Short mmCIF file of C-alpha atoms in Angstrom, two decimals:
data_model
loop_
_atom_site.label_atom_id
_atom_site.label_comp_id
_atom_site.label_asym_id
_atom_site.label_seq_id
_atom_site.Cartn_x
_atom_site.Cartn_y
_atom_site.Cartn_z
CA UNK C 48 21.53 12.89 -5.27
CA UNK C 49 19.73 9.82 -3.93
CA UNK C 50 18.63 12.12 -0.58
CA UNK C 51 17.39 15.15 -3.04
CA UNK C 52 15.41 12.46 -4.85
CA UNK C 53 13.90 10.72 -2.04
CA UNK C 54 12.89 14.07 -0.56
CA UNK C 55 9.17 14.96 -0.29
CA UNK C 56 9.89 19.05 0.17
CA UNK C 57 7.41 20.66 -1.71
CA UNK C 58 4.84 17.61 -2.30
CA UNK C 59 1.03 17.57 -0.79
CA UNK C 60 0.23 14.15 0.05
CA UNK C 61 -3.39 13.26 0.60
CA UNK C 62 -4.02 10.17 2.48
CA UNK C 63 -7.70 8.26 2.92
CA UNK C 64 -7.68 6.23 5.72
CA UNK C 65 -5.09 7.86 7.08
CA UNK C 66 -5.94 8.84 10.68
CA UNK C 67 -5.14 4.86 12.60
CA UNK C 68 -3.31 2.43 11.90
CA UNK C 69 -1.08 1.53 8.90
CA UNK C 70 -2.63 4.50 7.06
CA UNK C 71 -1.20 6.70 10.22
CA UNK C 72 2.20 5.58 10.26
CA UNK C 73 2.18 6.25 6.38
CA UNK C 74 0.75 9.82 7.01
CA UNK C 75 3.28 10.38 8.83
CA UNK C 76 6.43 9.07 7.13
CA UNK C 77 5.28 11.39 4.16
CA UNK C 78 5.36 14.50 6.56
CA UNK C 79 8.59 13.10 8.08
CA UNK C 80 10.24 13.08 4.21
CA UNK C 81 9.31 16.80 3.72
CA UNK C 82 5.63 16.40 2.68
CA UNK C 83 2.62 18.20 3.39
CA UNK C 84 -0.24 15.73 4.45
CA UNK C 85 -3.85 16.04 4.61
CA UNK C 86 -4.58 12.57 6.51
CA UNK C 87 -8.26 12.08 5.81
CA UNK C 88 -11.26 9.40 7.23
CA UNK C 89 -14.78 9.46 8.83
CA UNK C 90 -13.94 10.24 12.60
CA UNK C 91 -13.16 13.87 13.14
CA UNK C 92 -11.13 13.28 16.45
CA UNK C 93 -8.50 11.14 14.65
CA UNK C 94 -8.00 13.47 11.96
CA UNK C 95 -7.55 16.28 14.03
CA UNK C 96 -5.14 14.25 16.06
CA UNK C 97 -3.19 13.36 12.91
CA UNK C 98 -2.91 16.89 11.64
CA UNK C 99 -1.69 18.17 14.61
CA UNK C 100 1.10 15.49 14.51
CA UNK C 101 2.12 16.39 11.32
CA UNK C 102 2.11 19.97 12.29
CA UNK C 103 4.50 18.84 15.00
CA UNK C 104 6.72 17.95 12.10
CA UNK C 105 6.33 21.34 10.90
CA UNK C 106 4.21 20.82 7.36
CA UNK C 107 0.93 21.92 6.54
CA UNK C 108 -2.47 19.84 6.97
CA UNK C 109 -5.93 20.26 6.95
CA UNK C 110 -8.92 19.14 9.33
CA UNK C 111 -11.32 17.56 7.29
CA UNK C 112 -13.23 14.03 7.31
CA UNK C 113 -14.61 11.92 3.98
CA UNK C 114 -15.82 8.47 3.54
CA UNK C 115 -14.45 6.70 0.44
CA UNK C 116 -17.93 5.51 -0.16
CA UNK C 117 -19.37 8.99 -0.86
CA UNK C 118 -17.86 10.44 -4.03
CA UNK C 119 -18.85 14.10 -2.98
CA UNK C 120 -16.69 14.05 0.10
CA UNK C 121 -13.62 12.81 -1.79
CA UNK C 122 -14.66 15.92 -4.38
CA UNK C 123 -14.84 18.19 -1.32
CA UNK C 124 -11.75 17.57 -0.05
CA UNK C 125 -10.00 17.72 -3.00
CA UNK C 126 -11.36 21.46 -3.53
CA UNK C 127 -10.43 22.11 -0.06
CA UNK C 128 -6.60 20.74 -0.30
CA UNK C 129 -6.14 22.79 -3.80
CA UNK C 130 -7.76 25.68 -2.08
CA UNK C 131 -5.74 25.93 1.06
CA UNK C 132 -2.20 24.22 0.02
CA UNK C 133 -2.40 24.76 -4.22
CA UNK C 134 -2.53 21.17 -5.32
CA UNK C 135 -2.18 17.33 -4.70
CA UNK C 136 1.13 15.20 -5.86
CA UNK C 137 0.40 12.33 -3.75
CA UNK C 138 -2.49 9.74 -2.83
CA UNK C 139 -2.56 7.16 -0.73
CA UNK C 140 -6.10 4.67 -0.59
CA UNK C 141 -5.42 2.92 2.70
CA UNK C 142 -9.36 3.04 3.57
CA UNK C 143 -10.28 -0.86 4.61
CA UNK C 144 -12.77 -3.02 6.07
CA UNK C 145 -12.74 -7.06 6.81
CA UNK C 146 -14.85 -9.55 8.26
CA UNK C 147 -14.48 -13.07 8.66
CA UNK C 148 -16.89 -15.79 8.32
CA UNK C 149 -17.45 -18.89 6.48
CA UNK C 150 -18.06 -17.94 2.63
CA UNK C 151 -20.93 -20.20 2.19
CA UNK C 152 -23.10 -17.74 5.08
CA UNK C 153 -21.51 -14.81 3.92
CA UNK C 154 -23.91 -12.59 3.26
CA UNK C 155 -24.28 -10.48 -0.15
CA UNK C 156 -24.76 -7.37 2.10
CA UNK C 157 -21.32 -8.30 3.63
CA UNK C 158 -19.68 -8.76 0.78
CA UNK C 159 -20.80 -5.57 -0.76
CA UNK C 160 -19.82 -3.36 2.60
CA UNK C 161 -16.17 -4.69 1.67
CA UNK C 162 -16.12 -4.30 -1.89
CA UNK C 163 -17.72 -0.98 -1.50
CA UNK C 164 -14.74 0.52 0.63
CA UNK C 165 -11.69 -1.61 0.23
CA UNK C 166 -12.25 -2.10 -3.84
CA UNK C 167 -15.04 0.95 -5.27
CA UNK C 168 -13.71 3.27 -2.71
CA UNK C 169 -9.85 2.97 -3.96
CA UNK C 170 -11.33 3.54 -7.52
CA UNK C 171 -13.38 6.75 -5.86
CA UNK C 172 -10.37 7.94 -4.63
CA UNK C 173 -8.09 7.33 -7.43
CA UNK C 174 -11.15 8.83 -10.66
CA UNK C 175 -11.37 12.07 -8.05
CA UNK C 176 -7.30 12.89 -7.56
CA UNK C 177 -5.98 11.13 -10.18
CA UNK C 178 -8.18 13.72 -12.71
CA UNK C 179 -6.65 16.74 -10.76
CA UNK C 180 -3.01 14.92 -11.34
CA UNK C 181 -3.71 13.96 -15.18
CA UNK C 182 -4.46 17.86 -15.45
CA UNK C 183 -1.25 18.83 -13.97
CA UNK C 184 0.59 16.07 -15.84
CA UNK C 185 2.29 14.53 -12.47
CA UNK C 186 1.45 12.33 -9.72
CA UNK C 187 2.23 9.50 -7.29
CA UNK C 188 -0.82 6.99 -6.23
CA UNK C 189 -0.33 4.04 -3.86
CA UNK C 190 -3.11 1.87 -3.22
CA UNK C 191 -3.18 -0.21 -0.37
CA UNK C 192 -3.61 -3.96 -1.52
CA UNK C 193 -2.25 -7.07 0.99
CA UNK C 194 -0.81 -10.37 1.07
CA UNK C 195 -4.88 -11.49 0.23
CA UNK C 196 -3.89 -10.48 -2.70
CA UNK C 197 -1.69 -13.28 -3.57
CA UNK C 198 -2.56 -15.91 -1.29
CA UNK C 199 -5.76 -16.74 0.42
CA UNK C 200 -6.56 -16.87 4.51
CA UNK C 201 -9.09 -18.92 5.68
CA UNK C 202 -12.83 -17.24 6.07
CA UNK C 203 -11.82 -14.15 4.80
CA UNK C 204 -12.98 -14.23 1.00
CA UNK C 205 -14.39 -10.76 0.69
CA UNK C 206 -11.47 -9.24 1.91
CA UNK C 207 -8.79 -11.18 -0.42
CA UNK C 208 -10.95 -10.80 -3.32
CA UNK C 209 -10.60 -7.12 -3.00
CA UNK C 210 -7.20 -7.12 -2.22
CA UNK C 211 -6.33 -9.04 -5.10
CA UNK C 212 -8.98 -6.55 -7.40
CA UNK C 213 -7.15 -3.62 -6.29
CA UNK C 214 -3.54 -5.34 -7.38
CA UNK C 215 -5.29 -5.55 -10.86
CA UNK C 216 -6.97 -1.65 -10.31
CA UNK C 217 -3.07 -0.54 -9.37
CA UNK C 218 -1.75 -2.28 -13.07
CA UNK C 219 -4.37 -0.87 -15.13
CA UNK C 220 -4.16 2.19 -14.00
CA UNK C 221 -0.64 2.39 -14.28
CA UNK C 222 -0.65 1.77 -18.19
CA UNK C 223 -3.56 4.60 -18.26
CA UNK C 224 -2.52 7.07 -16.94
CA UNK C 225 1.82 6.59 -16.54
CA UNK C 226 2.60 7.92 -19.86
CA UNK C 227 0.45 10.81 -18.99
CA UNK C 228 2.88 11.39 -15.81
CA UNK C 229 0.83 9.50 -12.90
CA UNK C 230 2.82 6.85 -11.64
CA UNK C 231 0.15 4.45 -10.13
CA UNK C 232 1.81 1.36 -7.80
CA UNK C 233 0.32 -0.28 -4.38
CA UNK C 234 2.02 -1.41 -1.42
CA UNK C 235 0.83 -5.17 -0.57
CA UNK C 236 1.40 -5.43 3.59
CA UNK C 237 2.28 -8.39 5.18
CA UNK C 238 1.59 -8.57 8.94
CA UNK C 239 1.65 -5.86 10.68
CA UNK C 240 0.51 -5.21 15.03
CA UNK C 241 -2.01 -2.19 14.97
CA UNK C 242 -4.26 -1.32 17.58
CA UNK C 243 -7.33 -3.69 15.90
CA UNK C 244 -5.57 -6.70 15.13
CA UNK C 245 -3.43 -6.83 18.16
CA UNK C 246 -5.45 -9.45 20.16
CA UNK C 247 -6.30 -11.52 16.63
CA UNK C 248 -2.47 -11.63 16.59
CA UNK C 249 -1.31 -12.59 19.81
CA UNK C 250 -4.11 -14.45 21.39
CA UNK C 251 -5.66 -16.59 18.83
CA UNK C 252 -4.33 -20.72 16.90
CA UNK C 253 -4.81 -17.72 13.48
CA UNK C 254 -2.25 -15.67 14.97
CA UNK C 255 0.50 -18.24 16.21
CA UNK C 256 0.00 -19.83 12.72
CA UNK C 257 0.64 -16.82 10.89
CA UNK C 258 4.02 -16.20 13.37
CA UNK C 259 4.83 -19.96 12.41
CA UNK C 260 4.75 -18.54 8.52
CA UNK C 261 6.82 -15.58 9.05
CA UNK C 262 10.34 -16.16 8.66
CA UNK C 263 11.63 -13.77 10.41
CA UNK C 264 9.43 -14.91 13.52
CA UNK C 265 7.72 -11.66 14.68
CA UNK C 266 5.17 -9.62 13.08
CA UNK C 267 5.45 -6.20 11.29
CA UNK C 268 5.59 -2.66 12.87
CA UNK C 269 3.42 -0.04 11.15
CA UNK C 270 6.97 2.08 11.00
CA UNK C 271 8.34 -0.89 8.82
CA UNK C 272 6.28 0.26 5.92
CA UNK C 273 7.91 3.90 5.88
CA UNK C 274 10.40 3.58 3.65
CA UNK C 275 8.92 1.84 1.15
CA UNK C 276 5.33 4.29 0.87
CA UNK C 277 7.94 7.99 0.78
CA UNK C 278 10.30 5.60 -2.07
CA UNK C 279 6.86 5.23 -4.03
CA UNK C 280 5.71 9.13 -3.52
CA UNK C 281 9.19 10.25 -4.36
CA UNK C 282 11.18 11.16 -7.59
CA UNK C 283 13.38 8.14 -6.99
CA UNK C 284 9.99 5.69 -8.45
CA UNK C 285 9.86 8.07 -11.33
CA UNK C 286 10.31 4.81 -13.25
CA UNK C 287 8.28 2.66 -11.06
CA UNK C 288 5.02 2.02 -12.50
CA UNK C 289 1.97 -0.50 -12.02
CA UNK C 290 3.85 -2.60 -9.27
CA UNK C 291 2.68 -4.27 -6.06
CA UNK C 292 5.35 -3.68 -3.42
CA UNK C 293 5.39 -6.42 -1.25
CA UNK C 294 6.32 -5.91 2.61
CA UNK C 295 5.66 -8.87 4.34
CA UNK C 296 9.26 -10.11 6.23
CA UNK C 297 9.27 -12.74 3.58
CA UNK C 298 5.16 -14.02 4.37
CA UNK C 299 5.40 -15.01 1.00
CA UNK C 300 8.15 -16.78 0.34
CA UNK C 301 7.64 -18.82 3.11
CA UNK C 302 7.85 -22.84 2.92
CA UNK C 303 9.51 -24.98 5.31
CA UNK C 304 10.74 -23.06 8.05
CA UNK C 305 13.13 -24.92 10.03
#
């Protein structure tokens, strides 16, 4: 029963931001569980890389950029995924940005590149696919919120603020649109090695401080987050509902260490 529920077999997933990184590794876990996935994002190369991985895995995709900051892409590749593969049970917002600097020289045009992708493009992306799922009466979103969204790291104030805007998106959402059958959570990463952090993580005082934090004294692997992103798109969350899923190897319950 559990395996039947977990299952993805029949599901089209689409996933912004899903061509590098942690929004890869989540593309691909929901092709892995039996999904179809359209993994979707501004360079053309990694999204044709993507769908021919998933294709590997012997589900359906589709070759098609967006940019969560223009609504009509999102709108066009929604018509193109109901056109080719029927419909769309699953989304995941994993587009993000950061940059770090001192708050008091942040810039306004800074701050308003992140908000504009990591905060107004999860909304984007939710207001386009989440109307096609309140017509059908079903669907799964996870958003992609952080750590930032609970605690604070130094220099980074854009980013956490719109980490912790899209925990509050995720809730109110969730009592929207769950008792019309959308089931609307977020997954809140802890640390995890990627190809853009790596030398942030293992060269820098940040990184060894954050390794100092982590209880369980190494960081993440983008493969890590699997399990929790197909139990959110899968009929096993059918109760789950406006919750930030934490997966951080205990980040934040960290204190004294040793």
């Amino acid at each position: 029963m559990i395996a039947s529920t977990l299952s993805l077999a029949g599901r089209v997933a689409v996933v912004l931001g899903g061509t590098t990184g942690i929004g890869r590794a989540l593309s691909l876990a929901l092709a892995e569980a039996g999904g179809d996935v359209v993994a979707s994002g501004r360079r053309l190369e990694h999204v044709e890389q993507t769908a021919d991985d998933v294709e590997r895995l012997g589900r359906r995709s589709l070759r098609m950029t967006s940019d969560v900051t223009d609504r009509a892409s999102l709108e066009q590749l929604l018509a193109a995924v109901v056109s080719s593969l029927g419909k769309v049970d699953i989304l995941v917002n994993c587009a993000g940005k950061t940059k770090r600097a001192p708050t008091l020289e942040f810039s306004e045009t800074d701050w308003n590149d992140i908000l504009e992708t990591n905060l107004t493009g999860t909304l984007r992306g939710c207001q386009v696919f989440g109307r096609h799922m309140l017509e059908r009466g079903y669907g799964r979103i996870i958003n992609v919120a952080s750590v930032t969204s609970f605690v604070a790291l130094f220099e980074v104030a854009a980013y956490g603020a719109s980490k912790a805007a899209v925990a509050s998106l995720t809730q109110s959402l969730a009592i929207e649109w769950g008792p019309k059958g959308v089931c609307v959570n977020a997954l809140a990463p802890g640390f995890f090695r990627t190809q853009l952090n790596a030398s942030l993580l293992d060269g820098t005082p940040r990184g060894h401080e954050l390794l100092l934090r982590a209880p369980m004294k190494r960081f993440g692997r983008v493969d890590e987050l699997s399990g929790a992103a197909v139990f959110l798109a899968s009929e096993s969350a059918s109760f789950v509902n406006g919750q930030i899923l934490v997966v951080d190897g205990g980040f934040l319950a960290s204190g004294v260490n040793q």
